[in-house]
Amino acid sequence: MKNPSDVLGEFERRGYIEQVTDFEGVKRYLSEPAVCYIGFDPTADSFHVGSLVPILALVHMQRYGHRPIAILGGGTGLIGDPSGKTEMRRLLSWDELNHNARMLKAQLSRLIDFSDDKALFLNNADWLVGLKYIDFLRDIGRHFSVNRMLAAESYRQRLEKGLNFIEFNYMLLQAYDFYYLSKEFDCMLQMGGSDQWGNIVAGIDLIKKKLGKQAYGITFPLITTATGAKMGKTAEGAVWLSSEKTSVYDFYQYWVNTDDRDVIRFLKLFTMLPVDEIEKVEDLKGEELNPLKRILAFEVTSLIHGYEEAVKVYTSASSVFGAIEVPDDLLPSSKIPRKIEESRGTYPTVTFPADRIEKGIFLYDLLCESGLCTSKSAARRLIEQGGAYVNDVRINNVKAVLNKNAIAENSLILRAGKKKVKRIVFN
RNA sequence: GGAGAGGUUCCCGAGUGGCCAAAGGGAGCAGACUGUAAAUCUGCCGGCGUAUGCCUUCGGAGGUUCGAAUCCUCCCCUCUCCA
């Protein structure tokens, strides 16, 4: 069993920590199995890559013997957190909320063990919705100074754009969450993104005032890529953890395409590989980083979608981009297949009726309908610019028509640019 | 409640009656170079498609006009100042 207090060191070495309210205090608190919590946004029915750090923080906590609590901001989601947003969030309906809660818990369950209450998944709607306005003002509201709230960074930004009263109350509700959890579950540590600092501190103050107890807070840094983009954002939108929303293939690709400068940092942040091992490969540069990128992609995919799926995408990606041997001594704890036997990868597949190909089908139609291009115009452009490949042969003719000659075993491989590939099956 | 400013294509932002599918930048896409990286260069960047063409788009609904993102009316939203 690991030493519970070492989790803090682990966080430090992995780059999980932005701020701590009281480092020594937290260390003492974590010196024996403790309870900690993180709140999650209920606005979608899947987490995305941006939530990975908080989620993995809970995973680490559990591995070190602590009891993590994931709070779904059901009650607060009905309001919308202004922190770090420049716009007001849309309000959720009850049905959406319940649906999202189910889906999110299922996702977390793959990573966190909720059996026997070793971890908890709670919805703050359970205790927030029943609050009485007047009681709340008397018991909780009086402890908050508006002056201090206005000074909080999270509100200051919004003050410039405009902040309505409902959002202004968000801090009180989140502080109340923390107070509630400290009272009911002895949870004295809250973690969260750096934009949550103000809310966390407010909760600590409230606990001090109401219970006379000391609570703690840790915030994670906002993770951006080397190019300055927010983590997990692509042109197509967020990179989701749900394979329904982001295919496992695209998920894997997102990670392999990591910028050189981010590889080591991301290995520490987003995989569970031992930090010792990661630190040993820190000096690798240039092309040597390619196997590391594959390990990164493999490990994260494996964590989120499971080992089997990860092996599958890894194999198919290798058949698209070429297999490389990953040395046994490179991050030895990784379960990535070190050698790939030449096998046909499983490309993302789209099926078409067989008569389409028998009649002959315009290449641009196929590109468009298979989802590789967003419109026929885009498909034409792609062909004109030399980015369209059928079975690895570049097709430059915009009016190209595919017929039976193009297929082998009822399928063909369609490429758009270097990175987007689909297998088209006709039957 | 009063006064003012504003809402333009994925984002920022120009455009004040025809030359506007709408400048410029960013993002994105393709190609070259490469290592499924970055940087750079070239091209593209509403849709249908190849027609001096049509359709959709400048907050929403109407109107004026041969013609509107641009003018008028009403409405919605945002911001600033005052109360």
CSV table of N, CA, C and O in Angstrom, one decimal, chain A residues 245-289:
chain,number,residue,atom,x,y,z
A,245,LYS,N,-19.2,10.5,-29.1
A,245,LYS,CA,-19.0,11.9,-29.5
A,245,LYS,C,-17.7,12.1,-30.2
A,245,LYS,O,-17.5,13.0,-31.1
A,246,THR,N,-16.7,11.4,-29.8
A,246,THR,CA,-15.3,11.4,-30.4
A,246,THR,C,-14.9,10.0,-30.6
A,246,THR,O,-14.8,9.3,-29.6
A,247,SER,N,-14.7,9.6,-31.9
A,247,SER,CA,-14.4,8.2,-32.1
A,247,SER,C,-13.1,7.9,-31.4
A,247,SER,O,-12.2,8.8,-31.2
A,248,VAL,N,-12.9,6.6,-31.1
A,248,VAL,CA,-11.7,6.2,-30.4
A,248,VAL,C,-10.5,6.5,-31.3
A,248,VAL,O,-9.4,7.0,-30.8
A,249,TYR,N,-10.7,6.4,-32.6
A,249,TYR,CA,-9.6,6.7,-33.5
A,249,TYR,C,-9.2,8.2,-33.4
A,249,TYR,O,-8.1,8.5,-33.3
A,250,ASP,N,-10.2,9.1,-33.5
A,250,ASP,CA,-9.9,10.5,-33.4
A,250,ASP,C,-9.3,10.8,-32.0
A,250,ASP,O,-8.4,11.7,-31.9
A,251,PHE,N,-9.8,10.2,-31.0
A,251,PHE,CA,-9.3,10.4,-29.7
A,251,PHE,C,-7.8,10.1,-29.6
A,251,PHE,O,-6.9,10.9,-29.2
A,252,TYR,N,-7.5,8.9,-30.1
A,252,TYR,CA,-6.0,8.5,-30.2
A,252,TYR,C,-5.2,9.5,-31.0
A,252,TYR,O,-4.2,9.9,-30.6
A,253,GLN,N,-5.8,9.8,-32.2
A,253,GLN,CA,-5.0,10.8,-33.1
A,253,GLN,C,-4.8,12.1,-32.4
A,253,GLN,O,-3.8,12.7,-32.6
A,254,TYR,N,-5.8,12.5,-31.6
A,254,TYR,CA,-5.6,13.8,-30.9
A,254,TYR,C,-4.3,13.8,-30.1
A,254,TYR,O,-3.5,14.7,-30.0
A,255,TRP,N,-4.1,12.6,-29.4
A,255,TRP,CA,-2.9,12.5,-28.5
A,255,TRP,C,-1.6,12.3,-29.3
A,255,TRP,O,-0.6,12.8,-28.9
A,256,VAL,N,-1.7,11.5,-30.4
A,256,VAL,CA,-0.4,11.3,-31.1
A,256,VAL,C,0.0,12.6,-31.8
A,256,VAL,O,1.2,12.9,-31.9
A,257,ASN,N,-0.9,13.5,-32.1
A,257,ASN,CA,-0.5,14.8,-32.7
A,257,ASN,C,-0.1,15.8,-31.7
A,257,ASN,O,0.0,17.0,-32.0
A,258,THR,N,0.2,15.4,-30.5
A,258,THR,CA,0.7,16.3,-29.5
A,258,THR,C,2.0,17.0,-30.0
A,258,THR,O,2.9,16.4,-30.6
A,259,ASP,N,2.1,18.3,-29.7
A,259,ASP,CA,3.2,19.1,-30.0
A,259,ASP,C,4.5,18.5,-29.2
A,259,ASP,O,4.3,18.1,-28.1
A,260,ASP,N,5.6,18.5,-29.9
A,260,ASP,CA,6.8,18.1,-29.2
A,260,ASP,C,7.0,18.6,-27.8
A,260,ASP,O,7.4,17.8,-26.9
A,261,ARG,N,6.8,19.8,-27.7
A,261,ARG,CA,7.1,20.5,-26.4
A,261,ARG,C,6.1,20.1,-25.3
A,261,ARG,O,6.4,20.3,-24.1
A,262,ASP,N,5.0,19.4,-25.6
A,262,ASP,CA,4.1,19.0,-24.6
A,262,ASP,C,4.2,17.6,-24.2
A,262,ASP,O,3.5,17.2,-23.2
A,263,VAL,N,4.9,16.8,-24.9
A,263,VAL,CA,4.9,15.3,-24.7
A,263,VAL,C,5.2,14.9,-23.3
A,263,VAL,O,4.4,14.2,-22.7
A,264,ILE,N,6.3,15.4,-22.7
A,264,ILE,CA,6.6,14.9,-21.4
A,264,ILE,C,5.6,15.4,-20.4
A,264,ILE,O,5.2,14.6,-19.5
A,265,ARG,N,5.3,16.7,-20.5
A,265,ARG,CA,4.3,17.2,-19.6
A,265,ARG,C,3.0,16.4,-19.6
A,265,ARG,O,2.4,16.1,-18.6
A,266,PHE,N,2.6,16.1,-20.8
A,266,PHE,CA,1.3,15.4,-21.0
A,266,PHE,C,1.4,13.9,-20.4
A,266,PHE,O,0.5,13.4,-19.9
A,267,LEU,N,2.6,13.3,-20.6
A,267,LEU,CA,2.7,12.0,-20.1
A,267,LEU,C,2.5,12.0,-18.6
A,267,LEU,O,1.9,11.1,-18.0
A,268,LYS,N,3.1,13.0,-18.0
A,268,LYS,CA,2.9,13.1,-16.5
A,268,LYS,C,1.5,13.4,-16.1
A,268,LYS,O,1.0,12.9,-15.1
A,269,LEU,N,0.9,14.3,-16.8
A,269,LEU,CA,-0.5,14.8,-16.5
A,269,LEU,C,-1.5,13.7,-16.8
A,269,LEU,O,-2.5,13.5,-16.0
A,270,PHE,N,-1.4,13.1,-18.0
A,270,PHE,CA,-2.5,12.3,-18.5
A,270,PHE,C,-2.4,10.8,-18.5
A,270,PHE,O,-3.3,10.1,-19.0
A,271,THR,N,-1.2,10.3,-18.0
A,271,THR,CA,-1.1,8.9,-18.0
A,271,THR,C,-0.8,8.5,-16.5
A,271,THR,O,-0.5,9.4,-15.7
A,272,MET,N,-1.0,7.2,-16.2
A,272,MET,CA,-0.7,6.8,-14.9
A,272,MET,C,0.7,6.1,-14.8
A,272,MET,O,1.0,5.5,-13.8
A,273,LEU,N,1.5,6.3,-15.8
A,273,LEU,CA,2.8,5.7,-15.8
A,273,LEU,C,3.6,6.3,-14.7
A,273,LEU,O,3.5,7.5,-14.4
A,274,PRO,N,4.5,5.5,-14.1
A,274,PRO,CA,5.3,6.0,-13.0
A,274,PRO,C,6.1,7.3,-13.4
A,274,PRO,O,6.7,7.2,-14.4
A,275,VAL,N,6.1,8.3,-12.5
A,275,VAL,CA,6.8,9.5,-12.9
A,275,VAL,C,8.3,9.2,-13.0
A,275,VAL,O,9.0,9.8,-13.9
A,276,ASP,N,8.8,8.3,-12.2
A,276,ASP,CA,10.3,7.9,-12.3
A,276,ASP,C,10.6,7.6,-13.8
A,276,ASP,O,11.6,8.1,-14.3
A,277,GLU,N,9.8,6.8,-14.4
A,277,GLU,CA,10.1,6.4,-15.7
A,277,GLU,C,10.0,7.5,-16.7
A,277,GLU,O,10.8,7.7,-17.6
A,278,ILE,N,9.0,8.4,-16.5
A,278,ILE,CA,8.8,9.5,-17.4
A,278,ILE,C,10.0,10.5,-17.3
A,278,ILE,O,10.5,10.9,-18.3
A,279,GLU,N,10.5,10.7,-16.1
A,279,GLU,CA,11.6,11.6,-15.9
A,279,GLU,C,12.9,11.0,-16.6
A,279,GLU,O,13.7,11.8,-17.1
A,280,LYS,N,12.9,9.7,-16.8
A,280,LYS,CA,14.1,9.2,-17.5
A,280,LYS,C,14.1,9.5,-19.0
A,280,LYS,O,15.2,9.5,-19.6
A,281,VAL,N,13.0,9.8,-19.5
A,281,VAL,CA,13.0,10.0,-21.0
A,281,VAL,C,12.8,11.5,-21.3
A,281,VAL,O,12.6,11.9,-22.5
A,282,GLU,N,13.0,12.3,-20.3
A,282,GLU,CA,12.7,13.7,-20.5
A,282,GLU,C,13.6,14.4,-21.5
A,282,GLU,O,13.3,15.4,-22.1
A,283,ASP,N,14.8,13.8,-21.7
A,283,ASP,CA,15.8,14.5,-22.6
A,283,ASP,C,15.6,14.1,-24.1
A,283,ASP,O,16.3,14.6,-24.9
A,284,LEU,N,14.7,13.2,-24.4
A,284,LEU,CA,14.6,12.8,-25.8
A,284,LEU,C,14.1,14.0,-26.6
A,284,LEU,O,13.3,14.9,-26.1
A,285,LYS,N,14.5,14.0,-27.8
A,285,LYS,CA,14.2,15.2,-28.7
A,285,LYS,C,13.9,14.8,-30.1
A,285,LYS,O,14.2,13.7,-30.5
A,286,GLY,N,13.3,15.7,-30.8
A,286,GLY,CA,13.0,15.5,-32.2
A,286,GLY,C,12.3,14.2,-32.5
A,286,GLY,O,11.3,13.9,-31.8
A,287,GLU,N,12.8,13.5,-33.4
A,287,GLU,CA,12.1,12.3,-33.9
A,287,GLU,C,12.0,11.2,-32.8
A,287,GLU,O,11.1,10.4,-32.9
A,288,GLU,N,12.9,11.3,-31.9
A,288,GLU,CA,12.9,10.3,-30.8
A,288,GLU,C,11.6,10.4,-30.0
A,288,GLU,O,11.2,9.5,-29.3
A,289,LEU,N,10.9,11.5,-30.1
A,289,LEU,CA,9.7,11.7,-29.4
A,289,LEU,C,8.5,10.9,-30.0
A,289,LEU,O,7.5,10.7,-29.3
